[in-house]
Tab-separated table of C-alpha atoms and ligand atoms in Angstrom:
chain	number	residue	atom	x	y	z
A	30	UNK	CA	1.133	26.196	26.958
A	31	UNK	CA	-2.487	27.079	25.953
A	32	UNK	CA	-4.623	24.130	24.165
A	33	UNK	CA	-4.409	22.979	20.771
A	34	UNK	CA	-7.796	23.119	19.025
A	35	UNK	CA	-8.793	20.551	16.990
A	36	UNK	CA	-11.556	20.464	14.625
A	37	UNK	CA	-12.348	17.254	12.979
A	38	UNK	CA	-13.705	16.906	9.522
A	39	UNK	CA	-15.699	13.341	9.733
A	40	UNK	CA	-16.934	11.447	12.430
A	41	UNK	CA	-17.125	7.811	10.923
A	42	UNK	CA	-15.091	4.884	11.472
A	43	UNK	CA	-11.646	6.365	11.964
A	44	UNK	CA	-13.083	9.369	13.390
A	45	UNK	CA	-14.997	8.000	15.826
A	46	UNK	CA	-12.189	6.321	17.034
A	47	UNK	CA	-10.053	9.551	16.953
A	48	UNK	CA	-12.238	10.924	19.345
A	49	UNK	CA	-12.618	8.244	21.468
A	50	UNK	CA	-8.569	7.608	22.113
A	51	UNK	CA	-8.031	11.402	22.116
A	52	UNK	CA	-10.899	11.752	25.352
A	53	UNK	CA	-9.723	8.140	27.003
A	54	UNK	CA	-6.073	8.764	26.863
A	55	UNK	CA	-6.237	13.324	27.400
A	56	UNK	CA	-4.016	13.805	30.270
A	57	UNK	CA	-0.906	11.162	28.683
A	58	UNK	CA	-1.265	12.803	25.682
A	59	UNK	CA	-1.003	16.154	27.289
A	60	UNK	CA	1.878	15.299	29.608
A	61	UNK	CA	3.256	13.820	26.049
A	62	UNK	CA	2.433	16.951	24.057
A	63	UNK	CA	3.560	19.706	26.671
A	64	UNK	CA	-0.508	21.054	26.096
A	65	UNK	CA	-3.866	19.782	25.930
A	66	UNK	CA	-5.338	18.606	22.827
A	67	UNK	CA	-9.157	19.802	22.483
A	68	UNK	CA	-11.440	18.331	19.777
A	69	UNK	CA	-13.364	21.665	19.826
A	70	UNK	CA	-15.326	21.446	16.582
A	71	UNK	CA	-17.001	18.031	14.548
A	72	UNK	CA	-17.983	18.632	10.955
A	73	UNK	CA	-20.239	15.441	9.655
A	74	UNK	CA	-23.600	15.702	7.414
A	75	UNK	CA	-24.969	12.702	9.597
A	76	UNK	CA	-25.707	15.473	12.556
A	77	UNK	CA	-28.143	12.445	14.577
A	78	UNK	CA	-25.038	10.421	14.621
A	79	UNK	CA	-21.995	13.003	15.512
A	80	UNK	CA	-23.999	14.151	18.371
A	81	UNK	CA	-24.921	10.694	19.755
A	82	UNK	CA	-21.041	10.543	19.947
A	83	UNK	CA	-19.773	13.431	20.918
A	84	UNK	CA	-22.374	14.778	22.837
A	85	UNK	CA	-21.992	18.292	24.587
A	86	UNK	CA	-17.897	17.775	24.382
A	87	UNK	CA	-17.342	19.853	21.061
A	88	UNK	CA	-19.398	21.837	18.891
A	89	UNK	CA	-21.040	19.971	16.399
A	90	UNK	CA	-21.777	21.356	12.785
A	91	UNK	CA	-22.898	19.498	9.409
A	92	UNK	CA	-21.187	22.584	7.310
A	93	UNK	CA	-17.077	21.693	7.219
A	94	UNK	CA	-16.490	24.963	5.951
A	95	UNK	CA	-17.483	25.898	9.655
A	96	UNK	CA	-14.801	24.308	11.060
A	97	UNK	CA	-12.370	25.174	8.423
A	98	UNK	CA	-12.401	28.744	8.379
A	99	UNK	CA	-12.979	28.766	12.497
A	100	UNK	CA	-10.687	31.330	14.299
A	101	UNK	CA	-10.288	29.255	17.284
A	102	UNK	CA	-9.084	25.766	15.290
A	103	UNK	CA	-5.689	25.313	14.902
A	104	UNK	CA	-5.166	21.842	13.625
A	105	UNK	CA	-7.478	20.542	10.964
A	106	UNK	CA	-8.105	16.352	10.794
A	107	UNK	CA	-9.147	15.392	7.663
A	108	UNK	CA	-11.271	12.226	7.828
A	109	UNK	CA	-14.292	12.598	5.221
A	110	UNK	CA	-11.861	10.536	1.952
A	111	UNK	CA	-11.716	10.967	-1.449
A	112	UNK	CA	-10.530	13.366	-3.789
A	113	UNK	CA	-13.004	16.293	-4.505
A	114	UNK	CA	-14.540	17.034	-1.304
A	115	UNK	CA	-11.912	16.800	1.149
A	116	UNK	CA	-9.845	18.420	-0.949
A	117	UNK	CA	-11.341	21.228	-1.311
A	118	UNK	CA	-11.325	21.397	2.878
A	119	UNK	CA	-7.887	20.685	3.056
A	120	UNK	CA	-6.775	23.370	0.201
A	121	UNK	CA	-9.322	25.775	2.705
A	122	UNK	CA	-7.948	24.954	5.499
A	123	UNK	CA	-3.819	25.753	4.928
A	124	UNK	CA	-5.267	28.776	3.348
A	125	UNK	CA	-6.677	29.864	6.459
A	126	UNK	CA	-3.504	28.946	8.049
A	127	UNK	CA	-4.631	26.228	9.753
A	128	UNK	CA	-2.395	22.939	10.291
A	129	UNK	CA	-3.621	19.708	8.251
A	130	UNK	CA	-3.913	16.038	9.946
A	131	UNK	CA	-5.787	13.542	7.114
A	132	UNK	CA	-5.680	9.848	6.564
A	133	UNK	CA	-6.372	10.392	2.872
A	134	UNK	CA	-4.232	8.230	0.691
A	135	UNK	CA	-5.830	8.640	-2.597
A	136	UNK	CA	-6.038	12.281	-2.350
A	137	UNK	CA	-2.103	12.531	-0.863
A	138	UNK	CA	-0.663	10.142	-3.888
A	139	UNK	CA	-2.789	11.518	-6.693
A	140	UNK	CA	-2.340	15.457	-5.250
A	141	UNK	CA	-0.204	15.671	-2.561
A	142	UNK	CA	2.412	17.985	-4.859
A	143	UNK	CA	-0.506	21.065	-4.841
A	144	UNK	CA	-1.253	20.746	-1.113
A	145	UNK	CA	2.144	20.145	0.493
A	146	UNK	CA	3.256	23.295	-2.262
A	147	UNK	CA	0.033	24.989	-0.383
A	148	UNK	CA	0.863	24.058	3.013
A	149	UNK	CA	4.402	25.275	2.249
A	150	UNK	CA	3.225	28.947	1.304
A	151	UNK	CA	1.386	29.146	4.603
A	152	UNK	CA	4.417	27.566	6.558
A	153	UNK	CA	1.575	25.618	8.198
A	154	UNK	CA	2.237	21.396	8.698
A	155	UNK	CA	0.614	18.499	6.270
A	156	UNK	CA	0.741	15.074	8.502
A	157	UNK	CA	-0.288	11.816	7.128
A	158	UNK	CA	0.662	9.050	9.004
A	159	UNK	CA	-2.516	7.497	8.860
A	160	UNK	CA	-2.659	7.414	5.270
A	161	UNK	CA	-0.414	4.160	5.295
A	162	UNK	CA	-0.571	0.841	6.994
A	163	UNK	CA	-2.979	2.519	9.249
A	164	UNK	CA	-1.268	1.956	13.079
A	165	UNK	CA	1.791	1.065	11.970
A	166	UNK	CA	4.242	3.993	12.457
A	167	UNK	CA	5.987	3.494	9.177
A	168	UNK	CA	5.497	7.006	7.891
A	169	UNK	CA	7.512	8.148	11.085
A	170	UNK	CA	10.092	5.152	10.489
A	171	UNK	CA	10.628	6.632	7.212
A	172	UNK	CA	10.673	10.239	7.684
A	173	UNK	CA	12.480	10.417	10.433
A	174	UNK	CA	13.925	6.686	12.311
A	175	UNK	CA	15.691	5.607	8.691
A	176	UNK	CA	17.019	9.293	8.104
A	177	UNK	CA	20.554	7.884	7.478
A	178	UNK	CA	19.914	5.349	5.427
A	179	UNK	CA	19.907	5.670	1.009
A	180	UNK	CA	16.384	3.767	1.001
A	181	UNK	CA	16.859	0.656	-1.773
A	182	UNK	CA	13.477	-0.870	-1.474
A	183	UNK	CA	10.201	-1.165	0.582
A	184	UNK	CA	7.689	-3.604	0.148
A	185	UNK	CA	4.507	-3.750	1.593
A	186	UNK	CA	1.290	-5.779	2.338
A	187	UNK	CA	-0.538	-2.802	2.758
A	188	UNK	CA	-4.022	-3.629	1.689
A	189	UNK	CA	-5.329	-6.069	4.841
A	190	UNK	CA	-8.805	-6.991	2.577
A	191	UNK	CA	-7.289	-8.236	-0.109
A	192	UNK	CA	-4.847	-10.245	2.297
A	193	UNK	CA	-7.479	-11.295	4.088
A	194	UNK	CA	-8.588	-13.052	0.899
A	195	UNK	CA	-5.583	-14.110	0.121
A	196	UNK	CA	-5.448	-16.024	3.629
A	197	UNK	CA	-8.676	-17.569	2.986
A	198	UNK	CA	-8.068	-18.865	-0.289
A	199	UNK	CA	-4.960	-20.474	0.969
A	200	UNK	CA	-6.497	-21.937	4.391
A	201	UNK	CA	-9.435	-22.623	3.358
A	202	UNK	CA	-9.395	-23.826	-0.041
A	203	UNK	CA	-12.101	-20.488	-0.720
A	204	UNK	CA	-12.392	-19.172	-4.150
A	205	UNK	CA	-11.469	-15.893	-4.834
A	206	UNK	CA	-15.382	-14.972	-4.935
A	207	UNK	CA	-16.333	-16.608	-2.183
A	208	UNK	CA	-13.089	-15.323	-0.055
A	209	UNK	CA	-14.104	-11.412	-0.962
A	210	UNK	CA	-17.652	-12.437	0.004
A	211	UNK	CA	-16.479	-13.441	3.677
A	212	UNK	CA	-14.492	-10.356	3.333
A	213	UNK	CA	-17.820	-8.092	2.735
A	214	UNK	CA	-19.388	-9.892	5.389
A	215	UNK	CA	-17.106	-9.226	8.553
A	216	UNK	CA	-17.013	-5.869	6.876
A	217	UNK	CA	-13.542	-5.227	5.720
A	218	UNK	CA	-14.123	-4.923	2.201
A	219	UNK	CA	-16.217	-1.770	0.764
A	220	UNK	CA	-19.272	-2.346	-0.478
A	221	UNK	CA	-17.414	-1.511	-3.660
A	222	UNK	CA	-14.131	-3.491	-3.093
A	223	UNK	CA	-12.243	-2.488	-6.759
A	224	UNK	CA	-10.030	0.016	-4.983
A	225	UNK	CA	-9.211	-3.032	-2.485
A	226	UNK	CA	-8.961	-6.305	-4.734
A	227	UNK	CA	-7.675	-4.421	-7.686
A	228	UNK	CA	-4.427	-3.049	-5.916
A	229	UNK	CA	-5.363	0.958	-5.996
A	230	UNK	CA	-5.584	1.817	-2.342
A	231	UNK	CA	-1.947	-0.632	-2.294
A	232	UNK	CA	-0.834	1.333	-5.133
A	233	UNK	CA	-2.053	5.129	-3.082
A	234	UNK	CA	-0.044	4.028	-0.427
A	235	UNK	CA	2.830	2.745	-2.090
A	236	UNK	CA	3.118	5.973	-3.889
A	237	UNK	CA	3.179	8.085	-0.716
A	238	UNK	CA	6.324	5.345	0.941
A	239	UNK	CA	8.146	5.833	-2.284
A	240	UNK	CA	7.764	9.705	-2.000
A	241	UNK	CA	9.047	9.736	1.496
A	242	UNK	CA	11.722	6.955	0.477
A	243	UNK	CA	13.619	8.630	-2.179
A	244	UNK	CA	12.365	11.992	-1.763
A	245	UNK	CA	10.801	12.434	-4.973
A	246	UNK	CA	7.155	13.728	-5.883
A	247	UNK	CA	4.305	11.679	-5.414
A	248	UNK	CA	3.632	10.093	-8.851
A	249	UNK	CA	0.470	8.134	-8.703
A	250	UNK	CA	-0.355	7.886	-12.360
A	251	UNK	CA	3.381	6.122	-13.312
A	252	UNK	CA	2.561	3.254	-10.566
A	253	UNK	CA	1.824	0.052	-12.086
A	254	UNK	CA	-1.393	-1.136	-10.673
A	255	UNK	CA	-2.387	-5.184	-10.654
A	256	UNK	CA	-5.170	-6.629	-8.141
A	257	UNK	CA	-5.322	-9.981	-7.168
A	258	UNK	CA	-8.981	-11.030	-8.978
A	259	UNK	CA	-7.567	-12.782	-11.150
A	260	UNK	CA	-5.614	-15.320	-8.577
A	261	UNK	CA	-6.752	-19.031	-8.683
A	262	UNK	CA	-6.780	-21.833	-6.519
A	263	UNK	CA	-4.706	-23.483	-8.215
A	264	UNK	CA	-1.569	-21.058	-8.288
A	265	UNK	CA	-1.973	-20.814	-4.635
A	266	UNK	CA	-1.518	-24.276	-4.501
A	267	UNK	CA	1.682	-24.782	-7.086
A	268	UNK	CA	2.922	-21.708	-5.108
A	269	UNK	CA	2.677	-23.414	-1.897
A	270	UNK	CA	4.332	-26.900	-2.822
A	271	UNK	CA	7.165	-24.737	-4.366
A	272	UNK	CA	7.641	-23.532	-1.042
A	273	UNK	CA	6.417	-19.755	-1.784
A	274	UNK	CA	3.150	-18.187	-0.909
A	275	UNK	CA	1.377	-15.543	-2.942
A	276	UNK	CA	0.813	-12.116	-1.503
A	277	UNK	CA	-0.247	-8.852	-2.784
A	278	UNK	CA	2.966	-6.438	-2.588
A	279	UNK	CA	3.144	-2.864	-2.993
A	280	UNK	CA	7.356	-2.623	-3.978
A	281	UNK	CA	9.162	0.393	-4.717
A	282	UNK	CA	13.083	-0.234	-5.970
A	283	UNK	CA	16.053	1.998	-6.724
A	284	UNK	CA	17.719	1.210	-9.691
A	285	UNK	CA	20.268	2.576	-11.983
A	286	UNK	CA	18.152	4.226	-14.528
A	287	UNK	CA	14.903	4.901	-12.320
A	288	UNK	CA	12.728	3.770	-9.857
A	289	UNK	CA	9.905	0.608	-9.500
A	290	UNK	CA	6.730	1.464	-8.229
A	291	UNK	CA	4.397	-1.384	-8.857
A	292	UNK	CA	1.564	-3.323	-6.925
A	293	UNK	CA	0.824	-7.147	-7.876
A	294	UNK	CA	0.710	-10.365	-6.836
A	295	UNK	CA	3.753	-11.463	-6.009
A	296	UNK	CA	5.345	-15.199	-5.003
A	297	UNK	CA	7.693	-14.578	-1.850
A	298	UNK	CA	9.563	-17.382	0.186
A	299	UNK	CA	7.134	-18.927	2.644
A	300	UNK	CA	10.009	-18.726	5.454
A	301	UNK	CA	9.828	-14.814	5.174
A	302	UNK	CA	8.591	-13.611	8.288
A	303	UNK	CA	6.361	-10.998	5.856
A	304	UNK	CA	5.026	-14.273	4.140
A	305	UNK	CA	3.184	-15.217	7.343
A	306	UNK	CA	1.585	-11.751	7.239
A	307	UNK	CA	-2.162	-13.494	7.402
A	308	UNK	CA	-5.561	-12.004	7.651
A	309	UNK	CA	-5.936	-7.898	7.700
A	310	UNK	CA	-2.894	-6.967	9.189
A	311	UNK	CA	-0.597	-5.355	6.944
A	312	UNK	CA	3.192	-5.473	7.324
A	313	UNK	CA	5.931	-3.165	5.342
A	314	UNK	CA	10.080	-4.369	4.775
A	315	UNK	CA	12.724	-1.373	3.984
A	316	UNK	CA	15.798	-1.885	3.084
A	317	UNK	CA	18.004	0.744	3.888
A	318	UNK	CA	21.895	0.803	3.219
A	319	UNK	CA	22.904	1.377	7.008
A	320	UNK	CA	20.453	-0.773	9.135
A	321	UNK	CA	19.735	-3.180	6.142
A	322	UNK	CA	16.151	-4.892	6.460
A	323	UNK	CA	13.351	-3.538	9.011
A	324	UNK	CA	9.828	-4.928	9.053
A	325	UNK	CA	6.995	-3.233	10.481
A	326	UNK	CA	3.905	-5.085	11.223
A	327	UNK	CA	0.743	-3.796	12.593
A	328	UNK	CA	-3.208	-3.212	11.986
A	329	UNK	CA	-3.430	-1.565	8.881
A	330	UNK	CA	-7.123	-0.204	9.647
A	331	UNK	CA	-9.598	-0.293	12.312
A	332	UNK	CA	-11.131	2.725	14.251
A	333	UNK	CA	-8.545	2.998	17.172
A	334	UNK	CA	-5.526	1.491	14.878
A	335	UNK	CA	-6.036	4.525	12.938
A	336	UNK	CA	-6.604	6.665	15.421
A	337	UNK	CA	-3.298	5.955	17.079
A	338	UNK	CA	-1.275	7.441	14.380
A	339	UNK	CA	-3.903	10.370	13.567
A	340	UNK	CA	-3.314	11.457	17.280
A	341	UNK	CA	-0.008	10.854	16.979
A	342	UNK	CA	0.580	13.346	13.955
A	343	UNK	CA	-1.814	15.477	16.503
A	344	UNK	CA	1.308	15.650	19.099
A	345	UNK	CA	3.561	15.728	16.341
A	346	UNK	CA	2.100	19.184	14.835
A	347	UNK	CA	1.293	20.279	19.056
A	348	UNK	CA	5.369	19.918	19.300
A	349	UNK	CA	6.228	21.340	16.321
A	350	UNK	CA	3.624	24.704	16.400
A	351	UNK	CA	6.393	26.899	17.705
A	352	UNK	CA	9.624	25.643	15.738
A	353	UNK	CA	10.765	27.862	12.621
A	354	UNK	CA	8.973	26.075	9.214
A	355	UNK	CA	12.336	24.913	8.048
A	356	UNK	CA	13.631	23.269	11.392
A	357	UNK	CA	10.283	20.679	10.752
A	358	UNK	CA	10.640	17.376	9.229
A	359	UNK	CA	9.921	18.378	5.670
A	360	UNK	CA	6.412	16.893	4.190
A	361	UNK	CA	8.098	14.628	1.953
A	362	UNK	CA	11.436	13.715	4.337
A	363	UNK	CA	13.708	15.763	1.522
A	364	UNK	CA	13.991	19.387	1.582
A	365	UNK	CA	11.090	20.513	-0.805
A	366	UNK	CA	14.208	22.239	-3.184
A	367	UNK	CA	15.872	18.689	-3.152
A	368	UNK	CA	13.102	16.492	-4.362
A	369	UNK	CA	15.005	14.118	-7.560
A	370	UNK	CA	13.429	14.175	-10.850
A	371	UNK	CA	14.692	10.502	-11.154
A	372	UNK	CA	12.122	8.932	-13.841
A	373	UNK	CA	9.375	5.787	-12.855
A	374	UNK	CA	10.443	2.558	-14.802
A	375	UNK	CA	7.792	1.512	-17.403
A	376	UNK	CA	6.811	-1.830	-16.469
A	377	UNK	CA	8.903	-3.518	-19.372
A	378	UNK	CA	12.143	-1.963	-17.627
A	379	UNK	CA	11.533	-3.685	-14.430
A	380	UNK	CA	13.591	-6.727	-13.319
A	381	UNK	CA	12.274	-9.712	-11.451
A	382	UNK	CA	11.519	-13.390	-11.120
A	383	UNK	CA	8.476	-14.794	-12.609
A	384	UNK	CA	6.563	-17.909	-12.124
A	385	UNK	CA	4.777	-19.161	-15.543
A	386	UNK	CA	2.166	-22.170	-15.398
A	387	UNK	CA	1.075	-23.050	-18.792
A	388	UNK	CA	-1.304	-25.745	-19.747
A	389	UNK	CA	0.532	-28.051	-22.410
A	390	UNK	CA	0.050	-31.336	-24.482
A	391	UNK	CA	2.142	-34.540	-23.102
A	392	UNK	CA	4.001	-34.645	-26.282
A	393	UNK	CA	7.817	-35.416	-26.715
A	394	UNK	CA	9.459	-32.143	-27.879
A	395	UNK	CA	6.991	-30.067	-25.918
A	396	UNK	CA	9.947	-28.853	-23.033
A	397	UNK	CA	12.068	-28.368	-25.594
A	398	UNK	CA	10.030	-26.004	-27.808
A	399	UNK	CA	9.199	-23.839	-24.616
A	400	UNK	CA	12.773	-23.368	-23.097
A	401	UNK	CA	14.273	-22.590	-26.591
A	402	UNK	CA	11.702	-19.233	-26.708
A	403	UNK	CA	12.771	-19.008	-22.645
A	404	UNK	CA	16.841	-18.927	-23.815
A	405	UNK	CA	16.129	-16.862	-27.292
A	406	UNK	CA	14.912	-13.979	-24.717
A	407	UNK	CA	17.923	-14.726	-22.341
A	408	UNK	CA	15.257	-16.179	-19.586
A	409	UNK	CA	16.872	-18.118	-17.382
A	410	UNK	CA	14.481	-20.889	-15.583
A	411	UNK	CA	15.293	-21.612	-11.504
A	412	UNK	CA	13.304	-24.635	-11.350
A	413	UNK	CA	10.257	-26.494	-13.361
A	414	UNK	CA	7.752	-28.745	-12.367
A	415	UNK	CA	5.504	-31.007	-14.604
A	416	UNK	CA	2.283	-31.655	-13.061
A	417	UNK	CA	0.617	-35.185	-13.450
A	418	UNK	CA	-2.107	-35.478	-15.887
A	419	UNK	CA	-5.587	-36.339	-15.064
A	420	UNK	CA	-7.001	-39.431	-15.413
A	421	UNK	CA	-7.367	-40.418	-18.971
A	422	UNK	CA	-6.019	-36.977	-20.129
A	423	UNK	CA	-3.043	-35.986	-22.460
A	424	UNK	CA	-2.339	-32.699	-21.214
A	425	UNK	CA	-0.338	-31.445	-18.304
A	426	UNK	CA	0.355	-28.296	-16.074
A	427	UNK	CA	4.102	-27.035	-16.315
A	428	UNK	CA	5.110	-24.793	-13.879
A	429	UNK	CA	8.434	-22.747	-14.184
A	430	UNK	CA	10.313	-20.608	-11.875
A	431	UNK	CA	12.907	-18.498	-14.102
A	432	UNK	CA	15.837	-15.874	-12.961
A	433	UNK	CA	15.884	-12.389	-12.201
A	434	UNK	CA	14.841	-11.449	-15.728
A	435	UNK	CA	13.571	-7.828	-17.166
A	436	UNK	CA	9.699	-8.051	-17.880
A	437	UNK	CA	9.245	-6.745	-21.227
A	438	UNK	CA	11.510	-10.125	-22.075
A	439	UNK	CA	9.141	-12.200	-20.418
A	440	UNK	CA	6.133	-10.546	-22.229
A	441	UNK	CA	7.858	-11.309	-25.501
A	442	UNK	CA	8.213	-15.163	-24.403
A	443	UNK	CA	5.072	-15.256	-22.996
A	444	UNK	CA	3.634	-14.412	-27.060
A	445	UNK	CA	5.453	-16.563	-28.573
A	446	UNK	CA	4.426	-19.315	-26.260
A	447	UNK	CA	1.033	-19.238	-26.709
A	448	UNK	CA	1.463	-19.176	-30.331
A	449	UNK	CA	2.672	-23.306	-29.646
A	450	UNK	CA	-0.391	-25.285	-30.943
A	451	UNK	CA	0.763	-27.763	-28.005
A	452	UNK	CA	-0.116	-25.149	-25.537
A	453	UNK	CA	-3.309	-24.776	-24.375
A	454	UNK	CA	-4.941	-21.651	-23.488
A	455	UNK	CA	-3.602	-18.338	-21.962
A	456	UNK	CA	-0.133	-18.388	-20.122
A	457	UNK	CA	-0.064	-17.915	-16.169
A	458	UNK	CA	2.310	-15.069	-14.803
A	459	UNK	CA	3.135	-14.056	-11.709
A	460	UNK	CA	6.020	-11.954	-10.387
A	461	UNK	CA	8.407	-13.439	-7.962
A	462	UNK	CA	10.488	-11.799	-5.221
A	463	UNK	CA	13.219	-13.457	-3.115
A	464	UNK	CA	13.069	-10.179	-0.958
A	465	UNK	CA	16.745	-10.551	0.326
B	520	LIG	N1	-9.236	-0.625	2.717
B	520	LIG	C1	-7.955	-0.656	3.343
B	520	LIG	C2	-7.509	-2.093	3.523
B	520	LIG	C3	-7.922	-0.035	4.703
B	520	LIG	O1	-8.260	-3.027	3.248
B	520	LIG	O2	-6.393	-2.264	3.956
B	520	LIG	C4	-7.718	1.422	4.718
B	520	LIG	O3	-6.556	1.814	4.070
């Protein structure tokens, strides 16, 4: 079979590394692919740089439109991010019939619907398994391993900065500033880390696995979006001697009357094998019907992590060139006609265990005042603790645990709370999730 052309849009990070494993590991991935596959063409605006890597071994050009509307590329790789730009390339590119390979989350879960509906037209291929959990095949798992299963949940550490900071704090004691500093300096974090800390780039991905889960369009804007800035030592720390530790989770549920997509904080056993997720690897749990529980674990970013799965979606498209468009695994695992309009949950709709700490006055009658708003809503509390007050101090942390319970209850008890004079200050909340 004659050579697959490649032309790559970006040669940073990832796409350094996509060069690199595509030249070190050629002649597996041919014998894998049935034909070679050539990076022919290298589109970055740093020209100094993309030639000191690629040297004479593809054409180098700072105008992507070159590469784009070449007649010799056949497979596009998308690795420039964001959501104008790139896709405007992509949009070019299955225009000009050419196949698609990107790691862009943000641009898949916010418009994903116009280029796979694009991609369709030209019965040309949109891969993405880069776009979550980096090196960790889960896009594959989902599409295509778990085909048999009715999906009932995933959830994900998919962000490996803001786990990384999450480790730290709990290790070492750091402070959630001082933990995202560490992060900036090893160089995880971007130099702008909201899209990290603040649960977006959990929340992209998470709306791209729910997509592929239930087979329903990507739906970005309904996702409910909560970073972990706000975290503090000493939740980590109530968590822990509970015997749960705090992790940011990107979970999508079936229900009856819709589906949960939501990124937060989240309190999970600490003898889940996803709890002991540390540092910047990510790790993702599905639950499907017929297997029940799978966990994937893996680098979630990194130059070669990456890599791996955008060459992988390389052989994948190299296999699939010559099959009929509707013999392919479909872009979002469903037939594109059998996508389900099945509505998001608003957040007040979804059910799940929360962990309140609340800063309250050691008077008698204090309990009492606080679990009668708790049974008024129907809350039902799984375990309390009453911290110890300080030394010469009449006011104590309380600490509850309550039931599977919907949220929109919980905000209501969480008002009236407050309103106590005996209770001091704002109301803690975090979400809590046996994940069994
Ligand atoms: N910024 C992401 C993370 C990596 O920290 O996990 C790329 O998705």
């Amino acid at each position: 079979m004659k050579p697959i052309n490649v032309g790559l849009l970006g040669i940073g990070i990832v796409g350094g590394g996509t060069f690199a494993v595509l030249a070190r590991n050629q002649e597996e991935i041919a014998r894998r692919a049935g034909c070679v596959i050539a990076m022919k063409m290298v589109a970055d605006k740093d020209l100094e740089r993309a030639r000191g890597i690629v040297g004479k071994r593809a054409i180098v050009t700072a105008d992507a439109n070159d590469v784009v509307s070449h007649p010799d590329i056949d497979i596009v790789v998308e690795l420039i991010g964001g959501t104008t730009v790139a896709k405007d390339l992509i949009l070019k590119a299955l225009a000009n019939g050419k196949h698609v390979v990107t790691a862009n989350k943000a641009l898949l879960a916010q418009h994903g619907n116009e280029i796979f509906a694009a991609a369709q037209k030209k019965d040309v291929m949109v891969a993405f398994e880069a776009a979550v959990g980096g090196g960790i095949p889960i896009v594959k798992a989902l599409r295509e391993g778990l085909t048999a299963n009715r999906i009932e949940w995933i959830a994900g550490i998919i962000n490996g900065t803001s786990n990384f900071i999450l480790s730290e704090m709990r290790d070492k004691g750091a402070s959630f500033q001082d933990a995202l500093k560490e992060a900036q300096r090893r160089g995880y974090a971007e130099a702008d880390p909201t899209f990290d800390i603040e649960g977006v780039d959990a929340a992209h991905k998470l709306t791209i696995m729910a997509a592929i889960g239930f087979g329903i369009p990507m739906q970005f804007k309904a996702a409910y979006t909560e970073g972990i800035s706000k975290l503090t030592q000493e939740d980590i720390r109530y968590a822990e001697e509970l015997g749960y530790r705090i992790k940011l989770l990107g979970i999508t549920k079936r229900k009856d009357k819709g589906i949960e997509l939501r990124v937060h904080p989240t309190l999970i056993p600490e003898r889940r094998l996803i709890a002991n997720v540390e540092g910047v690897m990510n790790a993702i749990l599905v639950k499907g019907d017929a297997v029940g529980q799978t966990l994937y674990y893996g680098a979630g970013a990194g130059a070669e992590p990456t890599a791996s799965s955008v060459v992988a979606d390389l052989v994948d498209v190299a296999r699939m060139l010559t099959a009929d468009p509707e013999h392919r695994v479909p872009h979002l695992a469903f037939q594109p006609d059998q996508l389900s309009d099945t509505p998001i949950l608003p957040m007040g709709e979804v059910e799940t265990a929360y962990y309140l700490r609340m800063r309250v006055l050691d008077r008698p009658g204090v309990l009492a005042d606080i679990t009668r708003i708790l049974a008024d809503l129907s809350i039902s509390i799984d375990a309390m603790v009453q911290k110890e007050p300080h030394e010469g101090e009449d006011r104590v942390d309380i600490i509850m645990l309550t039931h599977l319970t919907v949220e929109k209850n919980v905000n209501a008890a969480i008002v009236k709370i407050e309103k106590l004079p005996v209770v001091l200050g704002a109301v803690t909340r975090i979400r809590l999730e046996e994940l069994n």
